[in-house]
Amino acid sequence: MVPLLGGIFLGWSLGANDASNVFGVAVSSRMVKFWTAALLGAGFVLLGALLEGGAGIETLKNLTPMDLNQAVVCSVGAAATVSVMTLLALPVSTSQAVVGAIVGIGLLNGKIDLGGLGKVVLCWLGTPLGGLIFALLVYRLLGTLYNRLPLNLFQVDRLLRIGLILAGSYGAYTLGANNVANVTAVFVGAGMLDVTSAALIGGLSIGLGIVTFSRGVMETVGKKLVRVDAFSALVVVLAEAITVHVYTFLGVPVSTSQAVIGAVLGVGMVKGIQSVSGKTLGEVLAAWFFTPAVSALMAVAIDFVVHLEYVPGK
């Protein structure tokens, strides 16, 4: 159980950071209460992990062979990287942190599945673009339906609240289905867990992170990057969830942060690109660029420290 603490720590930090991507805009727009979002998020993350988390686990566990000690080093290195970014209130990619740590260990071992790594990196590049495209499509489709409904102000408010709760729950489901591999795949690769146990432990730890430590990053996504109304928030969450679900079918863990930022930019293009904060966007892009490199260095450094031996002088 002790070696799993690194994975549980990583799952906790993932939930704390990525919960903003499914309920952040809804909570910051005051359409959904934080505790409603947190409890629904935790429950649907676990459901997604158990029902559809296996494909991503199979992909990550094959990137490089590793023993149990190296699996622990990967988890701790990625978790430390994500936690630092979370303390800085930056919505980073846990997928990039985990893969960065795996690559760091793979370099030490001299064995990396370049084909699998290339597939993962290509999906990273397509994730924000997918979020943007789905946001444009969902905005047009829902906007057309929304404008044709003969509703008064109170009915509109109630409809949007229900829509945000449903979309956020779907987003949480896809978060668990796609990202549970980031938490426990290395332990499956090391032979410690089977896929079902890995999905259960990973889903529970992500849910714990959502409930206990997710408020800070929610404000960055929901308020600082772009100010959105309730309808736009619904579009962003739906576009992010659809994008991440597509990559779940492909068996590649991707960044929900990148998907939601792409979706926010899509909404920003419809409403006027001047509504997007360039400063905050630049900080987010910088965090994405440095996350894999920092995580790889973190894993290598931890592995070096673990293998240090004291040799007394003669």
Tab-separated table of C-alpha atoms in Angstrom:
chain	number	residue	atom	x	y	z
A	1	MET	CA	0.000	0.000	0.000
A	2	VAL	CA	2.857	2.413	0.811
A	3	PRO	CA	4.153	2.552	-2.805
A	4	LEU	CA	0.657	3.596	-3.906
A	5	LEU	CA	0.819	6.767	-1.805
A	6	GLY	CA	2.649	8.492	-4.671
A	7	GLY	CA	-0.203	7.604	-7.045
A	8	ILE	CA	-2.856	8.675	-4.546
A	9	PHE	CA	-1.005	11.976	-4.081
A	10	LEU	CA	-0.965	12.429	-7.868
A	11	GLY	CA	-4.687	11.645	-8.118
A	12	TRP	CA	-5.440	14.129	-5.373
A	13	SER	CA	-3.452	16.873	-7.121
A	14	LEU	CA	-5.132	16.037	-10.452
A	15	GLY	CA	-8.585	16.387	-8.928
A	16	ALA	CA	-7.623	19.625	-7.196
A	17	ASN	CA	-6.297	21.109	-10.457
A	18	ASP	CA	-8.651	19.718	-13.114
A	19	ALA	CA	-12.009	20.074	-11.350
A	20	SER	CA	-11.990	23.642	-12.624
A	21	ASN	CA	-12.265	22.286	-16.155
A	22	VAL	CA	-15.688	20.732	-15.590
A	23	PHE	CA	-17.373	22.952	-13.017
A	24	GLY	CA	-15.088	26.026	-12.767
A	25	VAL	CA	-17.017	28.304	-15.103
A	26	ALA	CA	-20.352	27.182	-13.619
A	27	VAL	CA	-19.264	27.865	-10.046
A	28	SER	CA	-17.533	31.169	-10.819
A	29	SER	CA	-20.646	32.387	-12.661
A	30	ARG	CA	-22.622	31.533	-9.473
A	31	MET	CA	-24.984	29.213	-11.329
A	32	VAL	CA	-23.901	26.123	-9.357
A	33	LYS	CA	-22.806	26.034	-5.704
A	34	PHE	CA	-19.272	24.787	-5.030
A	35	TRP	CA	-20.283	21.840	-2.857
A	36	THR	CA	-22.907	20.687	-5.347
A	37	ALA	CA	-20.225	20.765	-8.046
A	38	ALA	CA	-17.622	19.067	-5.844
A	39	LEU	CA	-19.833	16.149	-4.811
A	40	LEU	CA	-21.219	15.564	-8.315
A	41	GLY	CA	-17.690	15.874	-9.730
A	42	ALA	CA	-16.251	13.300	-7.338
A	43	GLY	CA	-19.045	10.811	-8.002
A	44	PHE	CA	-18.967	11.029	-11.793
A	45	VAL	CA	-15.159	10.958	-11.913
A	46	LEU	CA	-15.249	7.587	-10.146
A	47	LEU	CA	-17.962	6.298	-12.496
A	48	GLY	CA	-15.995	7.321	-15.602
A	49	ALA	CA	-12.783	5.782	-14.261
A	50	LEU	CA	-14.473	2.435	-13.625
A	51	LEU	CA	-16.456	2.242	-16.884
A	52	GLU	CA	-14.000	3.646	-19.469
A	53	GLY	CA	-10.621	4.151	-17.800
A	54	GLY	CA	-8.971	0.943	-19.021
A	55	ALA	CA	-7.926	2.044	-22.543
A	56	GLY	CA	-5.797	4.968	-21.359
A	57	ILE	CA	-4.161	2.802	-18.697
A	58	GLU	CA	-3.120	0.292	-21.357
A	59	THR	CA	-1.551	3.105	-23.458
A	60	LEU	CA	0.537	4.714	-20.700
A	61	LYS	CA	1.766	1.508	-19.082
A	62	ASN	CA	3.462	0.518	-22.335
A	63	LEU	CA	5.498	3.736	-22.868
A	64	THR	CA	8.501	2.306	-21.003
A	65	PRO	CA	9.149	-0.767	-18.835
A	66	MET	CA	9.716	0.084	-15.193
A	67	ASP	CA	9.887	-1.569	-11.801
A	68	LEU	CA	7.804	-0.622	-8.759
A	69	ASN	CA	10.389	1.824	-7.386
A	70	GLN	CA	10.476	3.709	-10.687
A	71	ALA	CA	6.658	3.765	-10.791
A	72	VAL	CA	6.675	5.468	-7.401
A	73	VAL	CA	9.319	7.968	-8.582
A	74	CYS	CA	7.160	8.804	-11.635
A	75	SER	CA	4.065	9.393	-9.513
A	76	VAL	CA	5.815	11.556	-6.952
A	77	GLY	CA	7.659	13.588	-9.596
A	78	ALA	CA	4.473	14.284	-11.585
A	79	ALA	CA	2.427	15.003	-8.452
A	80	ALA	CA	5.013	17.456	-7.128
A	81	THR	CA	5.035	19.265	-10.481
A	82	VAL	CA	1.238	19.534	-10.643
A	83	SER	CA	1.000	20.597	-6.997
A	84	VAL	CA	3.457	23.457	-7.526
A	85	MET	CA	1.433	24.644	-10.520
A	86	THR	CA	-1.791	24.345	-8.517
A	87	LEU	CA	-0.337	26.479	-5.721
A	88	LEU	CA	0.441	29.051	-8.438
A	89	ALA	CA	-3.255	28.743	-9.529
A	90	LEU	CA	-2.226	27.615	-13.038
A	91	PRO	CA	-4.419	24.977	-14.754
A	92	VAL	CA	-1.644	22.696	-16.073
A	93	SER	CA	-1.768	19.340	-17.851
A	94	THR	CA	-1.486	16.353	-15.538
A	95	SER	CA	-1.127	14.153	-18.628
A	96	GLN	CA	1.954	16.109	-19.663
A	97	ALA	CA	3.371	15.911	-16.142
A	98	VAL	CA	2.912	12.131	-16.000
A	99	VAL	CA	4.267	11.480	-19.492
A	100	GLY	CA	7.173	13.856	-18.770
A	101	ALA	CA	8.034	11.808	-15.672
A	102	ILE	CA	7.719	8.523	-17.597
A	103	VAL	CA	10.028	9.870	-20.327
A	104	GLY	CA	12.528	10.926	-17.654
A	105	ILE	CA	12.609	7.371	-16.292
A	106	GLY	CA	12.632	5.984	-19.842
A	107	LEU	CA	15.762	8.011	-20.622
A	108	LEU	CA	17.452	6.545	-17.564
A	109	ASN	CA	16.451	3.044	-18.693
A	110	GLY	CA	17.334	3.744	-22.337
A	111	LYS	CA	13.932	2.398	-23.456
A	112	ILE	CA	11.029	4.520	-24.741
A	113	ASP	CA	8.194	3.447	-27.033
A	114	LEU	CA	8.616	6.293	-29.536
A	115	GLY	CA	5.548	5.231	-31.538
A	116	GLY	CA	3.287	5.386	-28.482
A	117	LEU	CA	4.900	8.633	-27.319
A	118	GLY	CA	4.377	10.224	-30.739
A	119	LYS	CA	0.677	9.265	-30.675
A	120	VAL	CA	0.267	10.869	-27.252
A	121	VAL	CA	2.057	14.093	-28.258
A	122	LEU	CA	-0.016	14.421	-31.449
A	123	CYS	CA	-3.189	14.117	-29.390
A	124	TRP	CA	-1.878	16.832	-27.050
A	125	LEU	CA	-1.518	19.173	-30.033
A	126	GLY	CA	-5.034	18.377	-31.236
A	127	THR	CA	-6.723	18.817	-27.860
A	128	PRO	CA	-7.010	22.648	-27.656
A	129	LEU	CA	-7.939	22.789	-31.342
A	130	GLY	CA	-10.670	20.194	-30.712
A	131	GLY	CA	-11.982	22.226	-27.778
A	132	LEU	CA	-12.115	25.342	-29.946
A	133	ILE	CA	-13.903	23.622	-32.855
A	134	PHE	CA	-16.475	21.878	-30.642
A	135	ALA	CA	-17.116	25.175	-28.812
A	136	LEU	CA	-17.908	26.919	-32.091
A	137	LEU	CA	-20.241	24.088	-33.136
A	138	VAL	CA	-21.988	23.767	-29.761
A	139	TYR	CA	-22.375	27.543	-29.463
A	140	ARG	CA	-24.114	27.761	-32.847
A	141	LEU	CA	-26.320	24.704	-32.228
A	142	LEU	CA	-27.415	25.559	-28.675
A	143	GLY	CA	-27.717	29.241	-29.555
A	144	THR	CA	-30.183	28.451	-32.331
A	145	LEU	CA	-32.305	26.239	-30.037
A	146	TYR	CA	-32.041	28.681	-27.118
A	147	ASN	CA	-33.281	31.642	-29.156
A	148	ARG	CA	-36.357	29.711	-30.350
A	149	LEU	CA	-37.597	28.763	-26.865
A	150	PRO	CA	-40.479	30.965	-25.592
A	151	LEU	CA	-39.177	31.207	-22.014
A	152	ASN	CA	-39.388	33.946	-19.405
A	153	LEU	CA	-36.361	35.101	-17.382
A	154	PHE	CA	-36.931	32.665	-14.489
A	155	GLN	CA	-37.405	29.704	-16.824
A	156	VAL	CA	-34.214	30.586	-18.681
A	157	ASP	CA	-32.273	30.762	-15.420
A	158	ARG	CA	-33.591	27.369	-14.293
A	159	LEU	CA	-32.873	25.782	-17.676
A	160	LEU	CA	-29.281	27.017	-17.667
A	161	ARG	CA	-28.667	25.790	-14.114
A	162	ILE	CA	-29.929	22.315	-15.018
A	163	GLY	CA	-27.855	22.376	-18.199
A	164	LEU	CA	-24.689	23.335	-16.296
A	165	ILE	CA	-25.207	20.564	-13.756
A	166	LEU	CA	-25.743	17.964	-16.501
A	167	ALA	CA	-22.805	19.219	-18.590
A	168	GLY	CA	-20.528	19.374	-15.553
A	169	SER	CA	-21.458	15.835	-14.546
A	170	TYR	CA	-20.686	14.640	-18.087
A	171	GLY	CA	-17.395	16.546	-17.967
A	172	ALA	CA	-16.501	14.894	-14.655
A	173	TYR	CA	-17.308	11.481	-16.148
A	174	THR	CA	-14.940	12.086	-19.076
A	175	LEU	CA	-12.274	13.441	-16.694
A	176	GLY	CA	-12.332	10.169	-14.764
A	177	ALA	CA	-12.509	8.006	-17.910
A	178	ASN	CA	-9.613	9.780	-19.629
A	179	ASN	CA	-7.311	10.894	-16.825
A	180	VAL	CA	-7.381	7.976	-14.360
A	181	ALA	CA	-4.565	6.470	-16.452
A	182	ASN	CA	-2.343	9.360	-15.369
A	183	VAL	CA	-2.764	8.311	-11.748
A	184	THR	CA	-2.243	4.571	-11.658
A	185	ALA	CA	-1.092	3.313	-15.104
A	186	VAL	CA	2.555	3.132	-13.968
A	187	PHE	CA	1.560	0.743	-11.164
A	188	VAL	CA	-0.217	-1.493	-13.687
A	189	GLY	CA	2.940	-1.416	-15.833
A	190	ALA	CA	5.021	-2.359	-12.777
A	191	GLY	CA	2.721	-5.342	-12.120
A	192	MET	CA	1.394	-4.094	-8.784
A	193	LEU	CA	-2.251	-3.489	-9.819
A	194	ASP	CA	-4.718	-4.871	-12.350
A	195	VAL	CA	-6.686	-2.434	-14.521
A	196	THR	CA	-9.882	-2.556	-12.416
A	197	SER	CA	-8.087	-1.922	-9.126
A	198	ALA	CA	-6.108	0.887	-10.749
A	199	ALA	CA	-9.308	2.546	-12.009
A	200	LEU	CA	-10.956	2.298	-8.565
A	201	ILE	CA	-7.999	3.693	-6.602
A	202	GLY	CA	-7.325	6.386	-9.201
A	203	GLY	CA	-10.985	7.471	-9.340
A	204	LEU	CA	-11.260	7.717	-5.551
A	205	SER	CA	-8.076	9.771	-5.218
A	206	ILE	CA	-9.139	12.209	-7.973
A	207	GLY	CA	-12.498	12.657	-6.221
A	208	LEU	CA	-10.728	13.392	-2.945
A	209	GLY	CA	-8.737	16.170	-4.639
A	210	ILE	CA	-11.922	17.727	-6.040
A	211	VAL	CA	-13.647	17.817	-2.661
A	212	THR	CA	-10.691	19.102	-0.633
A	213	PHE	CA	-8.582	21.495	-2.746
A	214	SER	CA	-10.094	22.670	-6.046
A	215	ARG	CA	-11.275	26.235	-5.410
A	216	GLY	CA	-8.142	28.227	-6.409
A	217	VAL	CA	-7.741	27.028	-9.988
A	218	MET	CA	-11.498	27.321	-10.592
A	219	GLU	CA	-11.124	31.082	-10.241
A	220	THR	CA	-8.318	31.219	-12.820
A	221	VAL	CA	-10.337	29.397	-15.476
A	222	GLY	CA	-13.717	30.888	-14.584
A	223	LYS	CA	-12.805	34.519	-13.972
A	224	LYS	CA	-9.300	35.510	-14.979
A	225	LEU	CA	-8.933	34.013	-18.464
A	226	VAL	CA	-12.238	35.168	-19.868
A	227	ARG	CA	-15.450	36.371	-18.222
A	228	VAL	CA	-18.328	34.197	-19.378
A	229	ASP	CA	-22.091	34.293	-18.912
A	230	ALA	CA	-24.050	31.184	-17.918
A	231	PHE	CA	-24.842	30.186	-21.517
A	232	SER	CA	-21.188	30.467	-22.545
A	233	ALA	CA	-20.194	28.438	-19.477
A	234	LEU	CA	-22.531	25.655	-20.636
A	235	VAL	CA	-20.939	25.714	-24.099
A	236	VAL	CA	-17.402	25.580	-22.675
A	237	VAL	CA	-18.078	22.595	-20.414
A	238	LEU	CA	-19.900	20.642	-23.149
A	239	ALA	CA	-17.162	21.316	-25.719
A	240	GLU	CA	-14.442	20.260	-23.261
A	241	ALA	CA	-16.305	17.087	-22.304
A	242	ILE	CA	-16.940	16.055	-25.924
A	243	THR	CA	-13.289	16.681	-26.853
A	244	VAL	CA	-11.929	14.630	-23.947
A	245	HIS	CA	-14.439	11.839	-24.609
A	246	VAL	CA	-13.222	11.576	-28.228
A	247	TYR	CA	-9.653	11.006	-26.993
A	248	THR	CA	-10.930	8.501	-24.424
A	249	PHE	CA	-12.241	6.404	-27.305
A	250	LEU	CA	-8.742	6.631	-28.854
A	251	GLY	CA	-7.179	5.428	-25.578
A	252	VAL	CA	-4.992	8.511	-25.099
A	253	PRO	CA	-5.036	10.529	-21.863
A	254	VAL	CA	-5.134	14.225	-22.764
A	255	SER	CA	-5.275	17.488	-20.898
A	256	THR	CA	-8.728	18.655	-19.830
A	257	SER	CA	-7.028	22.006	-19.170
A	258	GLN	CA	-6.020	22.313	-22.819
A	259	ALA	CA	-9.499	21.251	-23.970
A	260	VAL	CA	-11.270	23.794	-21.786
A	261	ILE	CA	-8.891	26.618	-22.692
A	262	GLY	CA	-9.471	25.828	-26.378
A	263	ALA	CA	-13.225	25.912	-25.730
A	264	VAL	CA	-12.955	29.221	-23.869
A	265	LEU	CA	-11.042	30.681	-26.818
A	266	GLY	CA	-13.761	29.392	-29.162
A	267	VAL	CA	-16.400	31.222	-27.148
A	268	GLY	CA	-14.103	34.241	-27.056
A	269	MET	CA	-13.955	34.207	-30.875
A	270	VAL	CA	-17.758	34.248	-31.057
A	271	LYS	CA	-18.174	36.978	-28.441
A	272	GLY	CA	-15.124	39.037	-29.427
A	273	ILE	CA	-11.508	38.018	-28.892
A	274	GLN	CA	-10.887	41.146	-26.807
A	275	SER	CA	-12.724	39.411	-23.923
A	276	VAL	CA	-9.794	36.975	-23.534
A	277	SER	CA	-7.056	37.984	-21.084
A	278	GLY	CA	-3.783	37.815	-23.000
A	279	LYS	CA	-1.695	37.958	-19.821
A	280	THR	CA	-3.409	34.990	-18.184
A	281	LEU	CA	-3.427	33.059	-21.463
A	282	GLY	CA	0.323	33.599	-21.764
A	283	GLU	CA	0.869	32.287	-18.225
A	284	VAL	CA	-1.201	29.192	-18.996
A	285	LEU	CA	0.655	28.496	-22.264
A	286	ALA	CA	4.013	28.886	-20.499
A	287	ALA	CA	2.913	26.402	-17.833
A	288	TRP	CA	1.935	23.902	-20.537
A	289	PHE	CA	5.327	24.295	-22.246
A	290	PHE	CA	7.398	23.820	-19.107
A	291	THR	CA	5.296	21.123	-17.372
A	292	PRO	CA	6.656	18.011	-19.221
A	293	ALA	CA	10.260	19.218	-18.987
A	294	VAL	CA	9.983	20.113	-15.302
A	295	SER	CA	8.302	16.794	-14.530
A	296	ALA	CA	10.983	14.807	-16.399
A	297	LEU	CA	13.748	16.614	-14.497
A	298	MET	CA	11.846	16.121	-11.238
A	299	ALA	CA	11.591	12.353	-11.821
A	300	VAL	CA	15.274	12.058	-12.748
A	301	ALA	CA	16.281	14.105	-9.690
A	302	ILE	CA	14.132	11.997	-7.337
A	303	ASP	CA	15.504	8.776	-8.856
A	304	PHE	CA	19.060	10.109	-8.327
A	305	VAL	CA	18.328	10.976	-4.684
A	306	VAL	CA	16.708	7.587	-4.041
A	307	HIS	CA	19.827	5.786	-5.248
A	308	LEU	CA	22.336	7.900	-3.304
A	309	GLU	CA	24.408	5.852	-0.904
A	310	TYR	CA	26.518	7.038	1.985
A	311	VAL	CA	30.099	5.743	1.717
A	312	PRO	CA	32.100	6.435	4.884
A	313	GLY	CA	35.657	7.700	4.379
A	314	LYS	CA	38.515	5.370	5.000
